[in-house]
mmCIF file of C-alpha atoms in Angstrom:
data_model
loop_
_atom_site.group_PDB
_atom_site.id
_atom_site.type_symbol
_atom_site.label_atom_id
_atom_site.label_comp_id
_atom_site.label_asym_id
_atom_site.label_seq_id
_atom_site.Cartn_x
_atom_site.Cartn_y
_atom_site.Cartn_z
ATOM 1 C CA UNK A 20 -3.788 -8.129 -9.395
ATOM 2 C CA UNK A 21 -4.066 -6.588 -5.945
ATOM 3 C CA UNK A 22 -3.436 -2.678 -4.529
ATOM 4 C CA UNK A 23 -2.189 -0.959 -1.730
ATOM 5 C CA UNK A 24 -3.050 2.091 -0.534
ATOM 6 C CA UNK A 25 0.637 3.585 0.590
ATOM 7 C CA UNK A 26 -0.236 6.845 2.810
ATOM 8 C CA UNK A 27 1.922 9.737 4.088
ATOM 9 C CA UNK A 28 1.648 10.778 7.793
ATOM 10 C CA UNK A 29 -2.022 10.531 9.488
ATOM 11 C CA UNK A 30 -0.776 12.202 12.910
ATOM 12 C CA UNK A 31 -4.081 11.099 14.286
ATOM 13 C CA UNK A 32 -6.534 13.375 12.061
ATOM 14 C CA UNK A 33 -9.552 10.964 12.086
ATOM 15 C CA UNK A 34 -10.898 12.648 9.177
ATOM 16 C CA UNK A 35 -8.111 12.431 6.921
ATOM 17 C CA UNK A 36 -8.121 8.643 8.035
ATOM 18 C CA UNK A 37 -11.526 8.017 7.085
ATOM 19 C CA UNK A 38 -10.806 9.744 3.616
ATOM 20 C CA UNK A 39 -7.994 7.370 3.159
ATOM 21 C CA UNK A 40 -10.514 4.509 3.979
ATOM 22 C CA UNK A 41 -12.599 5.855 1.213
ATOM 23 C CA UNK A 42 -9.973 6.332 -1.308
ATOM 24 C CA UNK A 43 -8.777 2.295 -0.963
ATOM 25 C CA UNK A 44 -12.337 1.082 -1.379
ATOM 26 C CA UNK A 45 -12.610 3.657 -4.853
ATOM 27 C CA UNK A 46 -8.957 2.313 -5.795
ATOM 28 C CA UNK A 47 -10.272 -1.161 -5.108
ATOM 29 C CA UNK A 48 -7.274 -2.127 -2.152
ATOM 30 C CA UNK A 49 -8.080 -4.450 0.512
ATOM 31 C CA UNK A 50 -4.927 -2.875 2.524
ATOM 32 C CA UNK A 51 -3.589 0.694 3.460
ATOM 33 C CA UNK A 52 0.101 1.215 4.807
ATOM 34 C CA UNK A 53 1.053 4.440 6.558
ATOM 35 C CA UNK A 54 4.670 4.807 6.289
ATOM 36 C CA UNK A 55 4.891 6.480 9.888
ATOM 37 C CA UNK A 56 3.485 9.078 12.399
ATOM 38 C CA UNK A 57 0.323 7.411 12.274
ATOM 39 C CA UNK A 58 -0.990 8.229 15.474
ATOM 40 C CA UNK A 59 0.349 6.037 17.763
ATOM 41 C CA UNK A 60 -0.185 7.102 21.177
ATOM 42 C CA UNK A 61 -1.878 4.819 23.125
ATOM 43 C CA UNK A 62 -0.868 6.607 26.638
ATOM 44 C CA UNK A 63 -3.097 9.033 25.635
ATOM 45 C CA UNK A 64 -6.945 8.266 25.650
ATOM 46 C CA UNK A 65 -7.301 10.440 22.518
ATOM 47 C CA UNK A 66 -4.948 7.876 20.911
ATOM 48 C CA UNK A 67 -6.949 5.125 21.826
ATOM 49 C CA UNK A 68 -10.508 6.066 20.712
ATOM 50 C CA UNK A 69 -8.286 7.114 17.677
ATOM 51 C CA UNK A 70 -7.375 3.127 16.883
ATOM 52 C CA UNK A 71 -10.596 2.120 17.427
ATOM 53 C CA UNK A 72 -12.924 4.443 15.449
ATOM 54 C CA UNK A 73 -9.967 3.802 12.138
ATOM 55 C CA UNK A 74 -10.278 -0.487 13.466
ATOM 56 C CA UNK A 75 -14.505 0.154 13.200
ATOM 57 C CA UNK A 76 -13.842 2.372 10.124
ATOM 58 C CA UNK A 77 -11.536 -0.247 8.354
ATOM 59 C CA UNK A 78 -13.917 -3.291 9.362
ATOM 60 C CA UNK A 79 -16.683 -1.158 7.725
ATOM 61 C CA UNK A 80 -15.172 -0.617 4.676
ATOM 62 C CA UNK A 81 -13.157 -4.191 4.066
ATOM 63 C CA UNK A 82 -10.079 -2.760 4.577
ATOM 64 C CA UNK A 83 -6.792 -3.679 6.798
ATOM 65 C CA UNK A 84 -4.764 -0.839 7.835
ATOM 66 C CA UNK A 85 -0.699 -1.137 8.709
ATOM 67 C CA UNK A 86 1.478 1.069 9.452
ATOM 68 C CA UNK A 87 5.245 1.858 10.526
ATOM 69 C CA UNK A 88 6.517 3.677 13.045
ATOM 70 C CA UNK A 89 7.640 7.300 12.658
ATOM 71 C CA UNK A 90 9.483 10.217 15.138
ATOM 72 C CA UNK A 91 5.960 10.818 16.598
ATOM 73 C CA UNK A 92 4.898 7.174 17.225
ATOM 74 C CA UNK A 93 5.251 5.686 20.405
ATOM 75 C CA UNK A 94 6.118 2.525 19.286
ATOM 76 C CA UNK A 95 7.582 1.376 22.586
ATOM 77 C CA UNK A 96 4.564 0.823 23.778
ATOM 78 C CA UNK A 97 3.289 -0.716 21.059
ATOM 79 C CA UNK A 98 5.720 -3.480 21.446
ATOM 80 C CA UNK A 99 5.189 -3.495 25.035
ATOM 81 C CA UNK A 100 1.632 -3.676 24.209
ATOM 82 C CA UNK A 101 0.954 -6.056 21.199
ATOM 83 C CA UNK A 102 4.354 -7.743 21.123
ATOM 84 C CA UNK A 103 3.193 -11.060 21.921
ATOM 85 C CA UNK A 104 0.170 -10.275 19.350
ATOM 86 C CA UNK A 105 1.072 -11.218 16.136
ATOM 87 C CA UNK A 106 -0.588 -12.275 12.680
ATOM 88 C CA UNK A 107 0.699 -15.179 10.455
ATOM 89 C CA UNK A 108 2.340 -12.604 8.517
ATOM 90 C CA UNK A 109 4.720 -11.432 11.535
ATOM 91 C CA UNK A 110 2.459 -7.665 12.094
ATOM 92 C CA UNK A 111 1.641 -6.999 15.403
ATOM 93 C CA UNK A 112 -2.112 -6.774 16.291
ATOM 94 C CA UNK A 113 -3.060 -3.471 17.689
ATOM 95 C CA UNK A 114 -6.321 -4.000 16.705
ATOM 96 C CA UNK A 115 -8.304 -6.568 14.301
ATOM 97 C CA UNK A 116 -8.107 -4.436 10.835
ATOM 98 C CA UNK A 117 -4.985 -1.802 12.773
ATOM 99 C CA UNK A 118 -1.738 -3.715 12.616
ATOM 100 C CA UNK A 119 1.794 -2.148 13.316
ATOM 101 C CA UNK A 120 5.227 -3.386 11.151
ATOM 102 C CA UNK A 121 8.235 -3.126 13.506
ATOM 103 C CA UNK A 122 11.327 -1.586 12.622
ATOM 104 C CA UNK A 123 12.940 -4.159 10.071
ATOM 105 C CA UNK A 124 10.092 -6.262 9.628
ATOM 106 C CA UNK A 125 9.793 -8.422 6.289
ATOM 107 C CA UNK A 126 7.042 -9.833 4.781
ATOM 108 C CA UNK A 127 5.485 -10.729 1.031
ATOM 109 C CA UNK A 128 2.061 -9.421 -0.135
ATOM 110 C CA UNK A 129 1.136 -11.470 -4.309
ATOM 111 C CA UNK A 130 4.688 -12.597 -4.642
ATOM 112 C CA UNK A 131 5.670 -9.059 -3.712
ATOM 113 C CA UNK A 132 8.764 -8.916 -0.981
ATOM 114 C CA UNK A 133 8.220 -6.259 1.351
ATOM 115 C CA UNK A 134 10.652 -4.201 4.611
ATOM 116 C CA UNK A 135 9.391 -1.633 6.932
ATOM 117 C CA UNK A 136 12.178 -0.107 8.768
ATOM 118 C CA UNK A 137 10.430 2.804 11.180
ATOM 119 C CA UNK A 138 11.629 5.899 13.105
ATOM 120 C CA UNK A 139 13.127 9.746 12.389
ATOM 121 C CA UNK A 140 14.637 12.689 14.071
ATOM 122 C CA UNK A 141 12.398 14.819 15.485
ATOM 123 C CA UNK A 142 13.908 18.745 14.683
ATOM 124 C CA UNK A 143 11.113 20.244 17.565
ATOM 125 C CA UNK A 144 12.670 18.107 19.946
ATOM 126 C CA UNK A 145 13.455 20.822 22.290
ATOM 127 C CA UNK A 146 10.102 22.455 21.960
ATOM 128 C CA UNK A 147 8.740 19.043 22.902
ATOM 129 C CA UNK A 148 10.746 18.362 26.020
ATOM 130 C CA UNK A 149 9.995 21.867 27.216
ATOM 131 C CA UNK A 150 6.829 21.021 26.631
ATOM 132 C CA UNK A 151 6.498 17.763 28.708
ATOM 133 C CA UNK A 152 8.761 19.715 31.453
ATOM 134 C CA UNK A 153 5.846 22.688 31.685
ATOM 135 C CA UNK A 154 3.302 20.086 32.150
ATOM 136 C CA UNK A 155 5.348 18.450 35.285
ATOM 137 C CA UNK A 156 5.413 21.970 36.498
ATOM 138 C CA UNK A 157 1.672 22.641 36.247
ATOM 139 C CA UNK A 158 1.255 19.128 37.712
ATOM 140 C CA UNK A 159 3.066 20.017 40.959
ATOM 141 C CA UNK A 160 1.318 23.473 40.987
ATOM 142 C CA UNK A 161 -2.349 21.620 40.612
ATOM 143 C CA UNK A 162 -0.512 18.895 43.876
ATOM 144 C CA UNK A 163 0.346 21.999 45.982
ATOM 145 C CA UNK A 164 -3.164 23.051 45.903
ATOM 146 C CA UNK A 165 -4.683 19.996 47.341
ATOM 147 C CA UNK A 166 -5.064 18.216 43.555
ATOM 148 C CA UNK A 167 -4.616 14.350 43.871
ATOM 149 C CA UNK A 168 -3.597 13.776 39.862
ATOM 150 C CA UNK A 169 -0.246 12.977 39.216
ATOM 151 C CA UNK A 170 0.151 12.766 35.177
ATOM 152 C CA UNK A 171 2.643 11.049 33.288
ATOM 153 C CA UNK A 172 4.445 13.841 31.554
ATOM 154 C CA UNK A 173 8.062 12.467 30.578
ATOM 155 C CA UNK A 174 7.657 10.483 27.555
ATOM 156 C CA UNK A 175 4.091 11.749 26.459
ATOM 157 C CA UNK A 176 5.286 14.515 23.716
ATOM 158 C CA UNK A 177 8.827 13.539 22.996
ATOM 159 C CA UNK A 178 9.723 9.550 22.607
ATOM 160 C CA UNK A 179 13.768 8.521 22.760
ATOM 161 C CA UNK A 180 13.023 5.639 20.431
ATOM 162 C CA UNK A 181 11.940 7.991 17.706
ATOM 163 C CA UNK A 182 15.444 7.421 15.772
ATOM 164 C CA UNK A 183 17.293 3.805 14.707
ATOM 165 C CA UNK A 184 20.439 3.485 16.332
ATOM 166 C CA UNK A 185 23.247 2.469 14.022
ATOM 167 C CA UNK A 186 23.286 -1.055 16.073
ATOM 168 C CA UNK A 187 19.819 -1.484 15.201
ATOM 169 C CA UNK A 188 20.071 -1.007 11.798
ATOM 170 C CA UNK A 189 23.510 -3.775 11.499
ATOM 171 C CA UNK A 190 21.629 -6.059 13.408
ATOM 172 C CA UNK A 191 18.313 -5.939 11.196
ATOM 173 C CA UNK A 192 20.086 -5.773 8.134
ATOM 174 C CA UNK A 193 22.571 -9.140 9.908
ATOM 175 C CA UNK A 194 19.610 -10.552 10.404
ATOM 176 C CA UNK A 195 18.206 -10.522 6.989
ATOM 177 C CA UNK A 196 19.636 -8.098 4.795
ATOM 178 C CA UNK A 197 18.641 -10.025 0.833
ATOM 179 C CA UNK A 198 16.970 -7.054 -1.889
ATOM 180 C CA UNK A 199 13.194 -6.667 -1.489
ATOM 181 C CA UNK A 200 11.174 -5.303 -3.774
ATOM 182 C CA UNK A 201 9.565 -2.482 -1.910
ATOM 183 C CA UNK A 202 11.137 -0.941 0.767
ATOM 184 C CA UNK A 203 8.699 1.371 3.334
ATOM 185 C CA UNK A 204 10.103 3.932 5.807
ATOM 186 C CA UNK A 205 9.326 7.053 7.766
ATOM 187 C CA UNK A 206 12.486 8.799 6.886
ATOM 188 C CA UNK A 207 14.086 9.578 3.548
ATOM 189 C CA UNK A 208 17.345 8.221 1.941
ATOM 190 C CA UNK A 209 20.462 10.938 2.307
ATOM 191 C CA UNK A 210 20.618 10.723 -1.409
ATOM 192 C CA UNK A 211 17.400 11.736 -2.383
ATOM 193 C CA UNK A 212 17.270 16.057 -3.112
ATOM 194 C CA UNK A 213 13.298 16.825 -2.815
ATOM 195 C CA UNK A 214 12.566 20.598 -3.850
ATOM 196 C CA UNK A 215 10.977 21.117 -0.854
ATOM 197 C CA UNK A 216 12.970 19.240 2.191
ATOM 198 C CA UNK A 217 11.600 20.734 5.689
ATOM 199 C CA UNK A 218 14.793 18.182 7.122
ATOM 200 C CA UNK A 219 17.202 19.727 5.843
ATOM 201 C CA UNK A 220 19.457 20.256 8.711
ATOM 202 C CA UNK A 221 22.411 18.332 9.963
ATOM 203 C CA UNK A 222 20.802 16.750 13.078
ATOM 204 C CA UNK A 223 18.753 14.739 10.530
ATOM 205 C CA UNK A 224 21.496 13.413 8.718
ATOM 206 C CA UNK A 225 22.515 10.451 10.812
ATOM 207 C CA UNK A 226 18.922 8.750 10.472
ATOM 208 C CA UNK A 227 18.720 9.542 6.498
ATOM 209 C CA UNK A 228 22.227 7.922 6.524
ATOM 210 C CA UNK A 229 20.994 4.751 8.085
ATOM 211 C CA UNK A 230 17.835 4.793 5.796
ATOM 212 C CA UNK A 231 20.491 4.856 2.480
ATOM 213 C CA UNK A 232 22.432 2.111 4.046
ATOM 214 C CA UNK A 233 18.919 0.192 3.884
ATOM 215 C CA UNK A 234 18.322 1.384 1.028
ATOM 216 C CA UNK A 235 21.655 0.432 -0.312
ATOM 217 C CA UNK A 236 21.331 -2.976 1.433
ATOM 218 C CA UNK A 237 17.878 -4.460 0.217
ATOM 219 C CA UNK A 238 18.141 -2.330 -3.200
ATOM 220 C CA UNK A 239 14.700 -2.234 -3.645
ATOM 221 C CA UNK A 240 12.983 -1.304 -7.124
ATOM 222 C CA UNK A 241 10.509 1.422 -4.824
ATOM 223 C CA UNK A 242 10.788 3.181 -1.525
ATOM 224 C CA UNK A 243 8.065 4.864 -0.061
ATOM 225 C CA UNK A 244 9.004 7.269 2.819
ATOM 226 C CA UNK A 245 6.985 10.497 4.804
ATOM 227 C CA UNK A 246 8.016 12.623 6.998
ATOM 228 C CA UNK A 247 9.066 15.720 4.779
ATOM 229 C CA UNK A 248 4.895 16.099 4.600
ATOM 230 C CA UNK A 249 5.966 17.102 0.196
ATOM 231 C CA UNK A 250 4.788 14.801 -2.500
ATOM 232 C CA UNK A 251 8.433 14.341 -5.187
ATOM 233 C CA UNK A 252 9.186 11.408 -6.957
ATOM 234 C CA UNK A 253 13.232 10.943 -7.762
ATOM 235 C CA UNK A 254 15.253 8.124 -8.860
ATOM 236 C CA UNK A 255 18.355 7.197 -6.571
ATOM 237 C CA UNK A 256 21.137 5.228 -7.095
ATOM 238 C CA UNK A 257 21.191 1.726 -5.023
ATOM 239 C CA UNK A 258 24.074 -0.032 -5.208
ATOM 240 C CA UNK A 259 25.969 -0.769 -9.038
ATOM 241 C CA UNK A 260 23.922 -0.889 -11.844
ATOM 242 C CA UNK A 261 20.505 -0.702 -9.522
ATOM 243 C CA UNK A 262 18.202 2.380 -9.260
ATOM 244 C CA UNK A 263 15.465 2.723 -6.696
ATOM 245 C CA UNK A 264 12.452 4.878 -7.423
ATOM 246 C CA UNK A 265 11.804 6.953 -4.179
ATOM 247 C CA UNK A 266 7.862 8.205 -3.709
ATOM 248 C CA UNK A 267 7.861 10.534 -1.238
ATOM 249 C CA UNK A 268 4.449 11.245 0.274
ATOM 250 C CA UNK A 269 2.966 14.021 1.667
ATOM 251 C CA UNK A 270 0.714 13.995 5.210
ATOM 252 C CA UNK A 271 -2.417 15.367 6.098
ATOM 253 C CA UNK A 272 -3.845 18.827 5.598
ATOM 254 C CA UNK A 273 -3.489 19.913 8.837
ATOM 255 C CA UNK A 274 0.284 19.256 8.373
ATOM 256 C CA UNK A 275 1.013 19.676 4.989
ATOM 257 C CA UNK A 276 1.807 23.513 4.230
ATOM 258 C CA UNK A 277 3.660 23.072 0.788
ATOM 259 C CA UNK A 278 1.383 25.918 -1.391
ATOM 260 C CA UNK A 279 0.971 23.077 -3.885
ATOM 261 C CA UNK A 280 -0.443 20.786 -1.224
ATOM 262 C CA UNK A 281 -3.538 18.656 -2.713
ATOM 263 C CA UNK A 282 -4.958 15.906 0.130
ATOM 264 C CA UNK A 283 -3.943 13.496 -2.928
ATOM 265 C CA UNK A 284 -0.450 13.979 -2.807
ATOM 266 C CA UNK A 285 -0.252 12.149 0.718
ATOM 267 C CA UNK A 286 -1.482 8.346 -0.744
ATOM 268 C CA UNK A 287 -0.453 6.706 -3.741
ATOM 269 C CA UNK A 288 -1.684 3.170 -5.516
ATOM 270 C CA UNK A 289 0.593 0.544 -5.245
ATOM 271 C CA UNK A 290 -0.790 -2.477 -8.074
ATOM 272 C CA UNK A 291 0.705 -5.743 -6.663
ATOM 273 C CA UNK A 292 2.171 -7.433 -8.039
ATOM 274 C CA UNK A 293 5.256 -5.083 -9.060
ATOM 275 C CA UNK A 294 5.660 -5.052 -12.362
ATOM 276 C CA UNK A 295 8.981 -6.442 -13.549
ATOM 277 C CA UNK A 296 9.756 -3.025 -15.119
ATOM 278 C CA UNK A 297 9.893 -1.036 -11.642
ATOM 279 C CA UNK A 298 13.841 -1.853 -11.174
ATOM 280 C CA UNK A 299 15.058 -0.974 -14.839
ATOM 281 C CA UNK A 300 13.222 2.932 -14.508
ATOM 282 C CA UNK A 301 15.435 5.846 -15.811
ATOM 283 C CA UNK A 302 16.741 8.499 -13.111
ATOM 284 C CA UNK A 303 13.573 11.248 -12.792
ATOM 285 C CA UNK A 304 14.641 13.810 -9.886
ATOM 286 C CA UNK A 305 11.664 15.458 -8.014
#
């Protein structure tokens, strides 16, 4: 039997990341998998330091940390930097103990099949673009006063690749659409109806529809996601005579504002191999 600690949004919160690693050791998990908004900001020095700190802590703990991309992870840079540095399971090796699952990646742990699909819509896109524009204005002002600094501002707070596209989803599914046991995404499927939903907005629906298509094609027994910063469990239909248990995970304490939140809402222990009874679960509303 093996355990994987599935973790919601970390947002580069080093203290929370270290807490998660301590929980992994306590729960006998040799692997941690973060379902997006992990803190992949290596275009900034702070992001590079964060990866280094997590890598060192994971090494000491005897744990490997895996993650998929959320809307606040610069996934294009991950592919650019580490696309040719893959381990034997196909993960991109960002650090020896920190590894990235690109969109559509599939693998098997202890006889249990997994697939990862990152990406989501940022509801604060306008604010992020405005902040980038203001930073550029400030850089221009500094140059006017004799500063030679030319900091990169575009693509530092909002990332154009944040959402999956329809073509991307269909291309990835065309490559391989056989069922999996566990689906990991950042965004929620459209069919789930959590009681607290920060992303119940028209601009968010297209990406949720894409995740829904993935669920219906891959028919996972269990589907973990983040993005809402809210812990819930719900069972939804995933094709004829099949149900998928959806597990929404909360985020780090700085980003989780639901009054009932506790840090334990941001992780879940997945025991492997997956129990044969998982796919026959009765519908549960969250």
